[in-house]
XYZ file of N, CA and C in Angstrom:
462
model
N -103.803 10.174 12.334
C -105.197 10.264 12.866
C -105.517 11.604 13.442
N -106.496 12.223 13.327
C -106.868 13.591 13.918
C -107.477 13.399 15.337
N -107.273 14.278 16.235
C -107.824 14.221 17.530
C -107.963 15.663 18.016
N -108.887 15.813 18.989
C -109.100 17.170 19.618
C -108.145 17.237 20.840
N -107.550 18.415 21.063
C -107.057 18.701 22.344
C -107.854 19.517 23.165
N -107.349 20.062 24.275
C -108.324 20.649 25.245
C -108.674 22.067 24.550
N -108.122 22.565 23.380
C -108.557 23.921 22.787
C -109.385 23.494 21.644
N -109.829 22.328 21.573
C -110.715 21.945 20.467
C -110.207 22.098 19.034
N -108.842 22.160 18.990
C -108.071 22.299 17.677
C -107.847 20.900 17.323
N -108.114 20.527 15.974
C -107.824 19.189 15.521
C -106.406 19.237 15.199
N -105.574 18.304 15.661
C -104.124 18.245 15.270
C -104.105 16.891 14.361
N -103.240 17.203 13.331
C -102.813 15.901 12.502
C -101.334 15.954 12.307
N -100.846 15.005 11.550
C -99.389 14.868 11.506
C -98.603 16.059 11.002
N -99.460 16.899 10.219
C -98.847 18.101 9.559
C -98.629 19.109 10.617
N -99.475 19.154 11.646
C -99.268 20.076 12.829
C -98.067 19.516 13.524
N -97.958 18.176 13.805
C -96.878 17.750 14.604
C -95.583 18.132 13.969
N -95.492 18.038 12.560
C -94.314 18.341 11.774
C -94.076 19.803 11.947
N -95.052 20.585 11.861
C -94.841 22.001 12.076
C -94.257 22.386 13.289
N -94.806 21.514 14.300
C -94.421 21.769 15.846
C -92.945 21.399 15.893
N -92.470 20.347 15.317
C -91.178 19.916 15.490
C -90.313 20.852 14.781
N -90.687 21.445 13.728
C -89.872 22.323 12.993
C -89.612 23.588 13.857
N -90.552 24.053 14.726
C -90.341 25.192 15.608
C -89.176 24.790 16.500
N -89.062 23.565 16.997
C -88.086 23.255 18.039
C -86.671 23.133 17.239
N -86.754 22.662 15.908
C -85.502 22.552 15.133
C -84.867 23.966 14.895
N -85.713 24.901 14.636
C -85.386 26.281 14.282
C -85.103 27.101 15.481
N -85.969 27.073 16.494
C -85.929 28.104 17.585
C -85.481 27.433 18.999
N -85.271 26.086 19.002
C -84.945 25.493 20.174
C -86.351 25.321 21.157
N -86.076 25.361 22.433
C -84.864 25.527 23.143
C -83.972 24.317 22.810
N -82.657 24.520 22.908
C -81.704 23.494 22.666
C -80.687 23.199 23.751
N -80.172 21.947 23.752
C -79.293 21.569 24.740
C -78.194 20.815 24.006
N -76.843 21.241 24.284
C -75.824 20.475 23.638
C -75.143 19.416 24.547
N -74.802 18.310 24.130
C -74.171 17.241 25.051
C -73.207 16.462 24.025
N -72.171 16.095 24.682
C -71.247 15.284 23.889
C -71.430 13.871 24.352
N -71.639 12.912 23.347
C -71.945 11.503 23.727
C -70.713 10.842 24.041
N -70.973 9.485 24.432
C -69.830 8.610 24.693
C -69.825 7.574 23.603
N -68.880 6.786 23.412
C -68.741 5.999 22.167
C -69.278 4.620 22.345
N -69.666 4.235 23.624
C -70.329 2.923 23.877
C -71.309 2.917 24.876
N -72.096 1.809 24.975
C -73.232 1.733 25.969
C -72.553 1.324 27.326
N -71.273 0.968 27.194
C -70.509 0.655 28.653
C -70.156 1.813 29.312
N -70.107 2.883 28.550
C -69.491 4.284 29.198
C -70.517 4.974 29.906
N -70.071 5.999 30.582
C -70.892 6.860 31.518
C -71.572 7.864 30.662
N -72.603 7.480 30.143
C -73.353 8.467 28.950
C -73.937 9.626 29.652
N -73.833 10.825 28.935
C -74.343 12.019 29.393
C -75.952 11.834 29.409
N -76.588 12.484 30.374
C -78.192 12.315 30.521
C -78.843 13.427 29.723
N -80.034 13.066 29.147
C -80.870 14.159 28.613
C -82.272 13.544 28.808
N -83.277 14.477 29.069
C -84.714 13.903 29.331
C -85.571 14.853 28.715
N -85.194 16.038 28.113
C -86.125 17.147 27.714
C -87.009 16.723 26.611
N -88.319 16.839 26.724
C -89.235 16.775 25.464
C -89.116 18.145 24.947
N -89.610 18.330 23.778
C -89.884 19.666 23.091
C -88.724 20.513 23.205
N -87.518 19.828 23.129
C -86.309 20.468 23.112
C -85.334 19.865 22.042
N -84.636 20.619 21.343
C -83.685 20.084 20.341
C -82.408 19.759 21.082
N -81.993 18.387 21.038
C -80.774 18.005 21.742
C -79.754 17.861 20.604
N -78.607 18.650 20.855
C -77.401 18.624 19.904
C -76.446 17.739 20.465
N -76.387 16.466 19.872
C -75.513 15.400 20.260
C -74.318 15.373 19.433
N -72.970 15.593 20.129
C -71.808 15.611 19.376
C -71.159 14.281 19.471
N -70.846 13.733 18.355
C -70.144 12.334 18.352
C -68.784 12.446 18.805
N -68.322 11.652 19.798
C -67.052 11.687 20.407
C -65.957 11.644 19.246
N -64.760 12.218 19.595
C -63.582 12.121 18.601
C -63.204 10.505 18.510
N -63.006 10.221 17.220
C -62.404 8.942 17.050
C -63.491 7.767 17.235
N -64.683 8.204 17.228
C -65.719 7.288 17.408
C -66.551 7.116 16.135
N -67.387 6.012 15.993
C -68.250 5.928 14.915
C -69.676 5.705 15.515
N -69.791 5.784 16.861
C -71.016 5.500 17.385
C -71.207 6.640 18.641
N -72.519 7.176 18.807
C -72.688 8.055 19.827
C -73.750 7.595 20.616
N -73.611 7.591 21.996
C -74.512 6.993 23.036
C -74.843 8.079 24.038
N -76.136 8.399 24.176
C -76.531 9.237 25.311
C -77.565 8.392 26.136
N -77.733 8.946 27.445
C -78.842 8.389 28.322
C -79.987 9.337 28.271
N -81.066 8.684 27.919
C -82.427 9.433 27.565
C -83.415 8.945 28.560
N -84.043 9.805 29.513
C -85.084 9.365 30.424
C -86.515 9.808 30.003
N -87.371 8.857 29.881
C -88.677 9.262 29.516
C -89.355 9.687 30.784
N -90.123 10.775 30.980
C -90.850 11.176 32.152
C -92.230 10.887 32.137
N -92.670 10.190 31.073
C -93.979 9.626 31.005
C -93.899 8.440 29.880
N -94.905 7.630 30.004
C -94.928 6.402 29.102
C -95.847 6.727 27.892
N -95.709 6.034 26.826
C -96.448 6.315 25.618
C -95.758 6.117 24.362
N -96.226 6.437 23.335
C -95.495 6.462 22.020
C -94.810 7.755 21.870
N -93.541 7.694 21.627
C -92.714 8.844 21.475
C -92.162 8.747 19.955
N -92.016 10.028 19.392
C -91.546 10.201 18.123
C -90.138 10.897 18.217
N -89.103 10.350 17.619
C -87.744 11.062 17.725
C -87.428 11.445 16.260
N -87.265 12.843 16.082
C -87.007 13.382 14.838
C -85.508 13.582 14.857
N -84.881 13.091 13.695
C -83.294 13.346 13.642
C -82.993 14.236 12.501
N -81.823 14.893 12.612
C -81.262 15.787 11.668
C -80.578 15.088 10.559
N -80.276 13.763 10.828
C -79.582 12.961 9.845
C -80.143 11.481 9.827
N -80.170 10.928 8.769
C -80.640 9.558 8.674
C -79.502 8.572 8.982
N -79.255 8.449 10.235
C -78.302 7.510 10.611
C -78.877 6.339 11.439
N -78.185 5.228 11.661
C -78.806 4.171 12.355
C -79.149 4.640 13.865
N -80.339 4.387 14.261
C -80.823 4.788 15.580
C -81.451 3.755 16.412
N -80.960 3.511 17.638
C -81.432 2.404 18.368
C -81.549 2.966 19.836
N -82.722 2.384 20.375
C -83.058 2.729 21.744
C -82.850 1.426 22.581
N -82.032 1.476 23.590
C -81.771 0.311 24.240
C -82.445 0.270 25.702
N -83.061 -0.798 26.043
C -83.487 -0.911 27.453
C -82.523 -2.063 28.036
N -81.501 -1.525 28.706
C -80.461 -2.558 29.068
C -79.728 -3.032 27.777
N -79.732 -4.159 27.582
C -79.101 -4.860 26.405
C -80.116 -5.065 25.141
N -81.343 -4.818 25.465
C -82.453 -5.032 24.544
C -82.832 -3.879 23.664
N -82.788 -3.975 22.472
C -83.222 -2.958 21.524
C -84.614 -2.866 21.468
N -85.331 -1.547 21.616
C -86.747 -1.514 21.461
C -87.138 -1.756 20.080
N -88.330 -2.457 19.852
C -88.833 -2.613 18.593
C -89.328 -1.176 17.997
N -88.930 -1.011 16.774
C -89.308 0.307 16.071
C -90.815 -0.021 15.568
N -91.586 1.111 15.910
C -92.875 1.045 15.509
C -93.122 1.452 14.158
N -92.642 2.629 13.791
C -92.522 3.132 12.295
C -91.459 4.128 12.087
N -91.196 4.405 10.946
C -90.225 5.427 10.618
C -90.814 6.267 9.426
N -90.401 7.437 9.213
C -90.929 8.328 8.099
C -90.269 9.644 8.116
N -90.823 10.598 7.286
C -90.089 11.936 7.188
C -89.942 12.151 5.715
N -89.263 13.288 5.421
C -88.977 14.374 6.313
C -90.074 15.052 6.798
N -89.822 16.124 7.786
C -90.846 17.032 8.295
C -91.239 18.092 7.198
N -92.495 18.282 6.803
C -92.832 19.216 5.985
C -92.605 20.617 6.550
N -91.844 21.392 5.875
C -91.505 22.671 6.170
C -90.146 22.871 6.728
N -89.421 21.742 7.164
C -88.189 21.807 7.654
C -87.390 20.448 7.087
N -87.537 20.176 5.870
C -87.054 18.868 5.274
C -85.562 18.681 5.509
N -84.900 19.948 5.495
C -83.338 19.715 5.623
C -82.993 19.569 7.060
N -83.818 19.965 7.910
C -83.546 19.892 9.423
C -83.896 18.602 10.032
N -85.285 18.257 9.904
C -85.878 16.901 10.432
C -85.999 16.055 9.350
N -85.053 15.234 9.171
C -84.983 14.425 7.865
C -85.754 13.089 8.029
N -85.850 12.598 9.202
C -86.520 11.417 9.520
C -86.929 11.234 10.935
N -88.004 10.431 11.085
C -88.421 10.199 12.483
C -88.540 8.738 12.696
N -88.475 8.297 13.869
C -88.580 6.905 14.462
C -89.550 6.989 15.565
N -90.605 6.113 15.566
C -91.513 6.095 16.587
C -91.320 4.809 17.529
N -91.381 5.018 18.793
C -91.248 3.889 19.786
C -92.308 3.845 20.775
N -92.618 2.745 21.335
C -93.460 2.784 22.559
C -92.514 2.727 23.733
N -92.767 3.656 24.588
C -91.694 3.968 25.628
C -92.382 3.733 26.895
N -91.628 3.260 28.040
C -92.015 3.242 29.353
C -91.338 4.398 30.008
N -91.878 4.733 31.296
C -91.290 5.814 32.211
C -90.029 5.398 32.782
N -88.842 5.491 32.152
C -87.682 5.165 32.705
C -86.451 5.599 31.733
N -85.246 5.157 32.243
C -84.096 5.560 31.405
C -83.747 4.579 30.301
N -83.392 5.080 29.230
C -82.897 4.348 28.080
C -81.503 4.923 27.548
N -80.727 4.036 26.994
C -79.672 4.264 26.063
C -80.086 4.585 24.613
N -79.661 5.750 24.231
C -79.895 5.996 22.801
C -78.637 5.929 22.098
N -78.633 5.141 20.971
C -77.357 4.923 20.199
C -77.601 5.449 18.663
N -76.563 6.397 18.395
C -76.665 6.722 17.087
C -75.564 6.133 16.328
N -75.560 5.423 15.164
C -74.564 4.672 14.639
C -74.616 3.143 14.842
N -73.750 2.423 14.539
C -72.361 2.830 14.046
C -72.561 3.508 12.624
N -71.444 4.088 12.250
C -71.401 4.851 10.975
C -71.661 6.271 11.036
N -71.654 6.821 12.341
C -71.775 8.231 12.199
C -70.294 8.819 12.352
N -70.203 10.170 11.979
C -68.860 10.763 11.757
C -68.410 11.410 13.107
N -67.139 11.131 13.496
C -66.575 11.607 14.797
C -66.667 13.232 14.628
N -67.044 13.817 15.758
C -67.073 15.248 15.701
C -68.301 15.904 15.178
N -69.022 15.104 14.418
C -70.371 15.471 13.834
C -71.462 15.805 15.023
N -72.237 16.650 14.722
C -73.432 16.864 15.582
C -74.660 16.407 14.999
N -75.352 15.680 15.654
C -76.640 15.085 15.321
C -77.777 15.743 16.145
N -78.654 16.284 15.607
C -79.684 16.838 16.439
C -80.944 15.964 16.574
N -81.617 16.022 17.573
C -82.820 15.136 17.775
C -83.898 15.925 18.655
N -85.042 15.677 18.300
C -86.141 16.263 19.099
C -87.137 14.976 19.541
N -87.385 14.805 20.701
C -88.204 13.796 21.101
C -89.596 14.303 21.538
N -90.684 13.775 21.062
C -92.042 14.251 21.314
C -92.947 13.180 21.621
N -93.713 13.459 22.550
C -94.787 12.428 22.975
C -95.827 12.492 21.860
N -96.055 11.415 21.142
C -96.873 11.474 19.884
C -98.233 11.913 20.311
N -98.737 12.910 19.513
C -100.065 13.336 19.659
C -100.600 14.183 20.788
N -99.411 14.664 21.530
C -99.808 15.491 22.696
C -99.116 16.821 22.632
N -99.811 17.781 22.550
C -99.092 19.148 22.607
C -99.844 20.027 23.584
N -99.459 19.912 24.849
C -100.144 20.581 26.006
C -99.209 21.684 26.415
N -98.413 22.312 25.585
C -97.489 23.572 26.035
C -97.605 24.586 24.947
N -97.453 25.760 25.411
C -97.707 26.817 24.415
C -96.454 27.338 23.856
N -96.514 27.733 22.582
C -95.424 28.527 21.820
C -95.954 30.048 21.858
N -95.024 30.927 21.864
C -95.514 32.318 21.548
C -96.013 32.371 20.251
N -97.112 33.112 20.209
C -97.711 33.267 18.761
C -98.667 32.192 18.210
N -98.742 31.090 19.064
C -99.716 29.947 18.687
C -101.021 30.137 19.323
């Protein structure tokens, strides 16, 4: 669906995909090494509009990070690989609202997205099982339909 932002530009999904491609190509990026279970002391990340490069721990087929939402609403998580993706609130998996992709313009980079309704708090994000130890999985979390920050040249 289209909507106006404060600059009276109409955004649609194509713009959101173009926007996510910018982050996949240009960052900013943060690299973290995940832990292999939700019982572990998972590394924290919270950044929106940032490419998070998650390294799967050695000897593991699952990668877990702690992700904190700084606002509530619908969030879209773009992934560089189509791997099992779960967001956990405690022991409860959040219901997936929709999935799709790839992103137009960076089909090789942002291959799939998953949308969730998120509250303002910390969640465990689990990639896998079936991810490859030592692999890097990239993801970008975007608050759906909101682009209130500037990129150079836009």
